[in-house]
Amino acid sequence: MAKGLSILFIFSKNQLLVLLIFSIVSFVSISLISALILIISCLLLHLLLFFFDIGYNPSLIFCLPTLFLPQEQELTGLVVWVTGASSGIGEELAYQLSKLGVSLVLSARRVHELERVKRKCLGNGNLKEKDIFVLPFDLANRSSHEVATKAVLQEFGRIDVLVNNAGKIHSSLIVDTKMDFFKELIELNYLGTVSLTKCVLPHMIERKQGKIVIVNSLVSFVPIAISSGYCASKHALRGFIHSLQIELTKHPGIIVSNICPGPVHSNIRKNALTEEVTKTVDHNKIQDRQMATRRCVRLMLVAMANNLKEVWIGEQPYLLVSYLWQYMPTLAWWIIRKFWEKRIDLFKSGVVRIFLSKYQ
């Protein structure tokens, strides 16, 4: 040991500096190599999940949240306002939340559908009539948001969780899409969500607590074709969410969650627009591999219970493409372009084969 020290002391300052730099470079190189190995391992795992169809096994997807994270029972007793509650993800959210014993506010345009959902929630046995408030309104009608918010506060006295779920999708090429259609999507998917959030936010700031859950989409950061207006509205929503999360830094009790599902079995695809506002796509031609709505909602509830800021939910190959776009964008860009070359031709010929377009 003494000999080693004596040798060290005869080094010049320049030699010691070289040794220090070499040590730092070696450490950084090893760290980068380890990180690269981890990323490659994750990608290989997802390739295996895709090719062997393991991605459809719920037990594999649920194992981590089930074993290590608080479950959705953490939401019991809260007042939860769900928009788009008449069908799809919103409807399933209402059913699963009702089993947890939350006070529910159900909003959408179709009153009769909301009443149907309410009856089924009451049939679960955990809620009484007074625990469910049906509040019909159109999210695109921003002038109604303040009145709706006051109605909820008058009914329950507080809003613990706002789930911005209402939205619309489309299937059409940019060159064929009317400008009115783009405007409608921005009004509903983006401005409607922003407006309702702004109405509820002061109440949460005053109480110093609350959860704002926004059902976004994987296409908010992964590019696709044939749904440009929808993608643009979701990209805008993603920017809004991230800015809001930063602005609420001094309000740690208020959590903003960006939920990004992939394709999900939902009535949103039945109401998908084509190139004009008044026309809808023939949903019988849609050929997507979609996640079960129940499974998607279960994962959403786990994310909400754990106050996660961003969650990607989907089957393979959608998650694999998302990871590639995040970590290897050049490769992902090449794959996506190659894939869509054929799909666009099929779409033009009337065969709707869409890879990443039927999102909530």
Coordinates of C-alpha atoms in Angstrom, one line a residue:
M1 CA 0.0 0.0 0.0
A2 CA 2.8 2.4 1.0
K3 CA 4.6 1.5 -2.3
G4 CA 1.5 2.3 -4.2
L5 CA 1.2 5.7 -2.5
S6 CA 4.8 6.6 -3.2
I7 CA 4.4 5.8 -6.8
L8 CA 1.3 8.0 -6.9
F9 CA 3.0 11.0 -5.4
I10 CA 5.8 11.0 -8.1
F11 CA 3.1 11.6 -10.8
S12 CA 3.1 15.1 -12.2
K13 CA -0.1 17.2 -12.1
N14 CA -0.6 16.7 -15.8
Q15 CA -0.4 12.9 -15.4
L16 CA -2.9 13.0 -12.6
L17 CA -5.2 15.1 -14.7
V18 CA -4.9 12.6 -17.5
L19 CA -5.7 9.8 -15.1
L20 CA -8.7 11.6 -13.7
I21 CA -10.1 12.3 -17.2
F22 CA -9.5 8.7 -18.2
S23 CA -11.4 7.5 -15.1
I24 CA -14.3 9.8 -15.8
V25 CA -14.4 8.8 -19.5
S26 CA -14.3 5.2 -18.5
F27 CA -17.1 5.6 -16.0
V28 CA -19.3 7.5 -18.5
S29 CA -18.6 5.0 -21.2
I30 CA -19.5 2.0 -19.0
S31 CA -22.7 3.9 -17.9
L32 CA -23.7 4.6 -21.5
I33 CA -23.0 1.0 -22.5
S34 CA -25.1 -0.2 -19.6
A35 CA -28.0 2.1 -20.5
L36 CA -27.8 1.0 -24.2
I37 CA -27.9 -2.6 -23.1
L38 CA -30.9 -1.9 -21.0
I39 CA -32.7 -0.1 -23.8
I40 CA -31.9 -2.9 -26.3
S41 CA -33.1 -5.5 -23.7
C42 CA -36.4 -3.7 -23.3
L43 CA -36.9 -3.5 -27.1
L44 CA -36.1 -7.2 -27.5
L45 CA -38.6 -8.0 -24.7
H46 CA -41.3 -6.1 -26.5
L47 CA -40.4 -7.9 -29.8
L48 CA -40.8 -11.2 -28.0
L49 CA -44.1 -10.0 -26.5
F50 CA -45.3 -9.0 -30.0
F51 CA -44.2 -12.1 -31.9
F52 CA -45.4 -14.6 -29.3
D53 CA -48.5 -12.5 -28.6
I54 CA -47.7 -12.4 -24.8
G55 CA -48.7 -8.7 -24.8
Y56 CA -52.4 -9.8 -24.6
N57 CA -51.8 -11.6 -21.3
P58 CA -53.3 -9.3 -18.6
S59 CA -51.3 -11.0 -15.8
L60 CA -48.0 -9.9 -17.3
I61 CA -49.1 -6.3 -17.7
F62 CA -50.7 -6.1 -14.3
C63 CA -47.9 -7.8 -12.3
L64 CA -45.9 -4.7 -11.4
P65 CA -48.8 -2.4 -10.4
T66 CA -50.4 -5.3 -8.5
L67 CA -47.3 -6.2 -6.5
F68 CA -45.6 -2.9 -5.9
L69 CA -48.0 0.0 -6.3
P70 CA -51.1 1.2 -4.4
Q71 CA -54.3 -0.1 -6.1
E72 CA -57.3 1.8 -7.3
Q73 CA -59.0 1.4 -3.9
E74 CA -57.0 4.6 -3.0
L75 CA -59.8 6.5 -4.9
T76 CA -62.6 5.3 -2.7
G77 CA -64.7 8.2 -1.2
L78 CA -63.6 10.8 -3.8
V79 CA -65.8 12.9 -6.0
V80 CA -65.0 12.1 -9.6
W81 CA -66.3 14.0 -12.6
V82 CA -66.1 12.0 -15.9
T83 CA -66.7 13.6 -19.3
G84 CA -67.6 11.4 -22.3
A85 CA -69.2 9.0 -19.8
S86 CA -72.0 7.8 -22.1
S87 CA -69.8 5.2 -24.0
G88 CA -66.3 3.7 -24.4
I89 CA -63.6 4.5 -21.9
G90 CA -65.8 7.0 -20.0
E91 CA -68.6 4.5 -19.6
E92 CA -66.2 1.8 -18.3
L93 CA -64.6 4.3 -16.0
A94 CA -68.0 4.9 -14.5
Y95 CA -68.6 1.2 -13.9
Q96 CA -65.3 0.5 -12.3
L97 CA -65.4 3.7 -10.2
S98 CA -68.8 2.9 -8.9
K99 CA -67.5 -0.4 -7.6
L100 CA -64.9 1.6 -5.6
G101 CA -67.5 3.6 -3.8
V102 CA -66.8 7.1 -5.3
S103 CA -69.3 9.9 -5.8
L104 CA -69.8 10.1 -9.6
V105 CA -70.6 13.0 -11.9
L106 CA -71.4 11.7 -15.4
S107 CA -71.3 14.1 -18.3
A108 CA -71.9 13.7 -22.1
R109 CA -74.4 15.1 -24.6
R110 CA -76.8 12.1 -24.7
V111 CA -79.0 12.2 -21.6
H112 CA -80.6 8.8 -22.2
E113 CA -77.2 7.1 -22.5
L114 CA -76.1 8.8 -19.2
E115 CA -79.2 7.6 -17.5
R116 CA -78.5 4.1 -18.7
V117 CA -74.9 4.2 -17.4
K118 CA -76.2 5.5 -14.1
R119 CA -78.7 2.6 -13.7
K120 CA -75.9 0.1 -14.4
C121 CA -73.7 1.8 -11.8
L122 CA -76.4 1.7 -9.2
G123 CA -76.8 -2.0 -10.0
N124 CA -73.2 -2.6 -8.8
G125 CA -74.6 -2.2 -5.3
N126 CA -71.9 0.2 -3.9
L127 CA -73.7 3.5 -4.7
K128 CA -77.0 5.1 -3.9
E129 CA -79.1 7.5 -6.0
K130 CA -77.6 10.5 -4.3
D131 CA -74.0 9.4 -5.1
I132 CA -74.4 9.8 -8.9
F133 CA -75.1 13.1 -10.5
V134 CA -76.0 13.1 -14.2
L135 CA -74.9 16.4 -15.8
P136 CA -75.4 16.5 -19.6
F137 CA -73.5 19.1 -21.5
D138 CA -71.5 19.6 -24.8
L139 CA -67.8 19.9 -24.1
A140 CA -67.4 21.9 -27.4
N141 CA -69.8 24.5 -25.9
R142 CA -67.4 26.4 -23.7
S143 CA -70.0 28.8 -22.5
S144 CA -71.6 26.0 -20.5
H145 CA -68.5 24.9 -18.6
E146 CA -68.7 27.5 -15.8
V147 CA -72.3 26.7 -15.1
A148 CA -71.6 23.0 -15.1
T149 CA -68.7 23.4 -12.7
K150 CA -70.9 25.4 -10.3
A151 CA -73.6 22.7 -10.5
V152 CA -71.2 20.0 -9.5
L153 CA -69.9 22.0 -6.5
Q154 CA -73.5 22.7 -5.5
E155 CA -74.3 19.0 -5.6
F156 CA -71.2 17.5 -3.9
G157 CA -69.4 20.6 -2.4
R158 CA -66.1 19.6 -4.0
I159 CA -64.4 18.1 -7.0
D160 CA -61.6 15.7 -6.2
V161 CA -60.9 14.3 -9.6
L162 CA -61.7 15.6 -13.1
V163 CA -61.4 13.1 -15.9
N164 CA -61.3 14.9 -19.3
N165 CA -62.2 12.0 -21.5
A166 CA -64.6 13.3 -24.1
G167 CA -63.2 13.5 -27.7
K168 CA -63.7 12.7 -31.3
I169 CA -61.6 11.1 -34.0
H170 CA -61.5 11.0 -37.8
S171 CA -60.2 9.0 -40.8
S172 CA -59.4 11.1 -43.8
L173 CA -56.5 12.4 -45.9
I174 CA -55.4 16.1 -45.3
V175 CA -56.0 17.0 -49.0
D176 CA -59.6 15.8 -48.7
T177 CA -60.5 17.2 -45.3
K178 CA -62.7 20.3 -44.9
M179 CA -61.4 23.1 -42.8
D180 CA -64.6 23.1 -40.7
F181 CA -63.6 19.6 -39.6
F182 CA -60.2 20.7 -38.3
K183 CA -61.9 23.5 -36.4
E184 CA -64.5 21.1 -34.8
L185 CA -61.7 18.7 -33.6
I186 CA -59.7 21.5 -32.1
E187 CA -62.8 23.0 -30.4
L188 CA -63.7 19.6 -28.8
N189 CA -60.5 17.7 -28.2
Y190 CA -58.3 20.6 -27.3
L191 CA -60.1 23.9 -26.4
G192 CA -63.0 22.1 -24.7
T193 CA -60.7 20.2 -22.4
V194 CA -58.6 23.3 -21.7
S195 CA -61.7 25.3 -20.9
L196 CA -63.2 22.8 -18.5
T197 CA -59.8 22.3 -16.8
K198 CA -59.6 26.1 -16.3
C199 CA -63.0 26.2 -14.7
V200 CA -62.2 23.4 -12.2
L201 CA -58.6 24.4 -11.5
P202 CA -59.3 27.5 -9.2
H203 CA -61.4 25.2 -6.9
M204 CA -58.5 22.7 -6.6
I205 CA -56.0 25.5 -6.0
E206 CA -58.1 26.9 -3.2
R207 CA -58.4 23.4 -1.6
K208 CA -54.7 22.7 -2.3
Q209 CA -55.5 19.3 -3.7
G210 CA -57.1 17.5 -6.6
K211 CA -56.4 15.3 -9.7
I212 CA -56.8 16.4 -13.3
V213 CA -56.7 13.3 -15.5
I214 CA -56.6 14.0 -19.3
V215 CA -57.2 11.1 -21.6
N216 CA -54.8 11.9 -24.4
S217 CA -53.3 9.4 -26.9
L218 CA -50.1 7.7 -28.1
V219 CA -50.5 9.7 -31.3
S220 CA -49.8 12.9 -29.2
F221 CA -46.2 12.0 -29.9
V222 CA -46.1 9.2 -32.5
P223 CA -46.9 10.4 -36.0
I224 CA -49.5 8.7 -38.1
A225 CA -51.4 9.3 -41.3
I226 CA -55.2 9.6 -42.1
S227 CA -55.9 11.3 -38.8
S228 CA -54.1 14.6 -39.1
G229 CA -56.7 16.8 -37.3
Y230 CA -57.0 14.3 -34.4
C231 CA -53.2 14.1 -34.1
A232 CA -52.9 17.9 -34.1
S233 CA -55.5 18.3 -31.4
K234 CA -53.7 15.6 -29.2
H235 CA -50.3 17.2 -29.8
A236 CA -51.7 20.5 -28.7
L237 CA -53.2 18.8 -25.6
R238 CA -49.8 17.3 -24.8
G239 CA -48.2 20.7 -24.8
F240 CA -50.9 22.1 -22.6
I241 CA -50.6 19.3 -20.1
H242 CA -46.8 19.7 -19.8
S243 CA -47.1 23.4 -19.3
L244 CA -49.8 23.0 -16.7
Q245 CA -47.7 20.4 -14.8
I246 CA -44.8 22.9 -14.6
E247 CA -47.1 25.8 -13.5
L248 CA -48.5 23.7 -10.7
T249 CA -45.1 23.0 -9.2
K250 CA -45.9 25.1 -6.2
H251 CA -49.1 23.2 -5.7
P252 CA -47.8 19.6 -5.1
G253 CA -51.3 18.5 -3.9
I254 CA -52.7 19.0 -7.5
I255 CA -51.7 16.1 -9.8
V256 CA -52.1 16.4 -13.6
S257 CA -52.0 13.0 -15.3
N258 CA -51.4 12.6 -19.1
I259 CA -53.0 9.2 -20.0
C260 CA -52.0 8.0 -23.5
P261 CA -53.9 4.9 -24.6
G262 CA -53.3 3.1 -27.9
P263 CA -56.2 1.6 -29.8
V264 CA -59.1 0.6 -27.5
H265 CA -62.4 -1.0 -28.2
S266 CA -64.6 2.1 -28.0
N267 CA -67.6 3.8 -29.6
I268 CA -65.3 6.7 -30.5
R269 CA -64.5 4.7 -33.7
K270 CA -68.2 4.3 -34.5
N271 CA -68.5 8.1 -34.4
A272 CA -65.2 8.7 -36.3
L273 CA -65.6 11.5 -38.9
T274 CA -64.3 11.3 -42.5
E275 CA -63.4 14.2 -44.6
E276 CA -66.6 16.2 -43.7
V277 CA -68.1 17.0 -40.3
T278 CA -71.4 15.3 -41.1
K279 CA -70.0 12.0 -42.5
T280 CA -68.7 9.1 -40.4
V281 CA -66.4 6.3 -41.3
D282 CA -67.6 2.7 -42.0
H283 CA -66.5 1.1 -38.8
N284 CA -67.1 -2.4 -40.1
K285 CA -64.0 -2.0 -42.2
I286 CA -61.7 -1.1 -39.3
Q287 CA -59.1 -3.8 -38.8
D288 CA -57.1 -2.9 -35.7
R289 CA -55.7 -4.9 -32.8
Q290 CA -57.3 -3.1 -29.9
M291 CA -57.0 -3.4 -26.1
A292 CA -60.1 -4.4 -24.2
T293 CA -61.7 -1.3 -22.7
R294 CA -61.9 -2.9 -19.2
R295 CA -58.2 -3.6 -19.2
C296 CA -57.3 -0.1 -20.3
V297 CA -59.5 1.5 -17.6
R298 CA -58.0 -0.8 -14.9
L299 CA -54.5 0.5 -15.8
M300 CA -55.8 4.1 -15.8
L301 CA -57.2 3.7 -12.3
V302 CA -53.9 2.3 -11.1
A303 CA -52.1 5.3 -12.6
M304 CA -54.6 7.7 -11.0
A305 CA -54.2 6.1 -7.6
N306 CA -50.4 6.5 -7.9
N307 CA -50.5 10.1 -9.1
L308 CA -48.5 9.2 -12.2
K309 CA -47.8 12.2 -14.5
E310 CA -47.7 10.2 -17.8
V311 CA -48.8 6.8 -18.7
W312 CA -48.6 4.9 -22.0
I313 CA -51.3 2.1 -22.3
G314 CA -51.6 -0.3 -25.3
E315 CA -51.0 -3.6 -26.8
Q316 CA -48.2 -4.6 -29.1
P317 CA -47.0 -3.5 -31.6
Y318 CA -48.2 0.0 -30.5
L319 CA -46.0 0.3 -27.4
L320 CA -43.0 -1.0 -29.3
V321 CA -43.4 1.7 -31.9
S322 CA -43.8 4.3 -29.2
Y323 CA -40.6 3.2 -27.5
L324 CA -38.8 3.2 -30.8
W325 CA -40.0 6.8 -31.5
Q326 CA -38.8 7.9 -28.1
Y327 CA -35.3 6.2 -28.1
M328 CA -34.6 5.6 -31.8
P329 CA -36.6 8.2 -33.8
T330 CA -34.7 7.8 -37.0
L331 CA -35.4 4.1 -37.2
A332 CA -39.0 4.6 -36.1
W333 CA -39.5 7.3 -38.7
W334 CA -38.3 4.9 -41.4
I335 CA -40.5 2.1 -40.2
I336 CA -43.6 4.3 -39.9
R337 CA -43.2 5.8 -43.4
K338 CA -42.7 2.4 -45.0
F339 CA -45.8 1.0 -43.1
W340 CA -48.0 3.9 -44.1
E341 CA -47.1 3.9 -47.8
K342 CA -49.2 0.8 -48.3
R343 CA -51.9 1.7 -45.8
I344 CA -52.6 5.0 -47.5
D345 CA -53.1 3.3 -50.8
L346 CA -55.5 0.8 -49.2
F347 CA -57.4 3.7 -47.6
K348 CA -57.8 5.4 -50.9
S349 CA -59.1 2.2 -52.4
G350 CA -61.8 2.0 -49.7
V351 CA -60.2 -0.7 -47.5
V352 CA -59.7 0.9 -44.1
R353 CA -56.7 -0.8 -42.6
I354 CA -55.4 1.7 -40.0
F355 CA -52.4 1.0 -37.8
L356 CA -52.4 3.7 -35.1
S357 CA -55.6 5.7 -35.8
K358 CA -58.4 4.4 -33.6
Y359 CA -57.4 6.0 -30.4
Q360 CA -59.5 7.4 -27.5

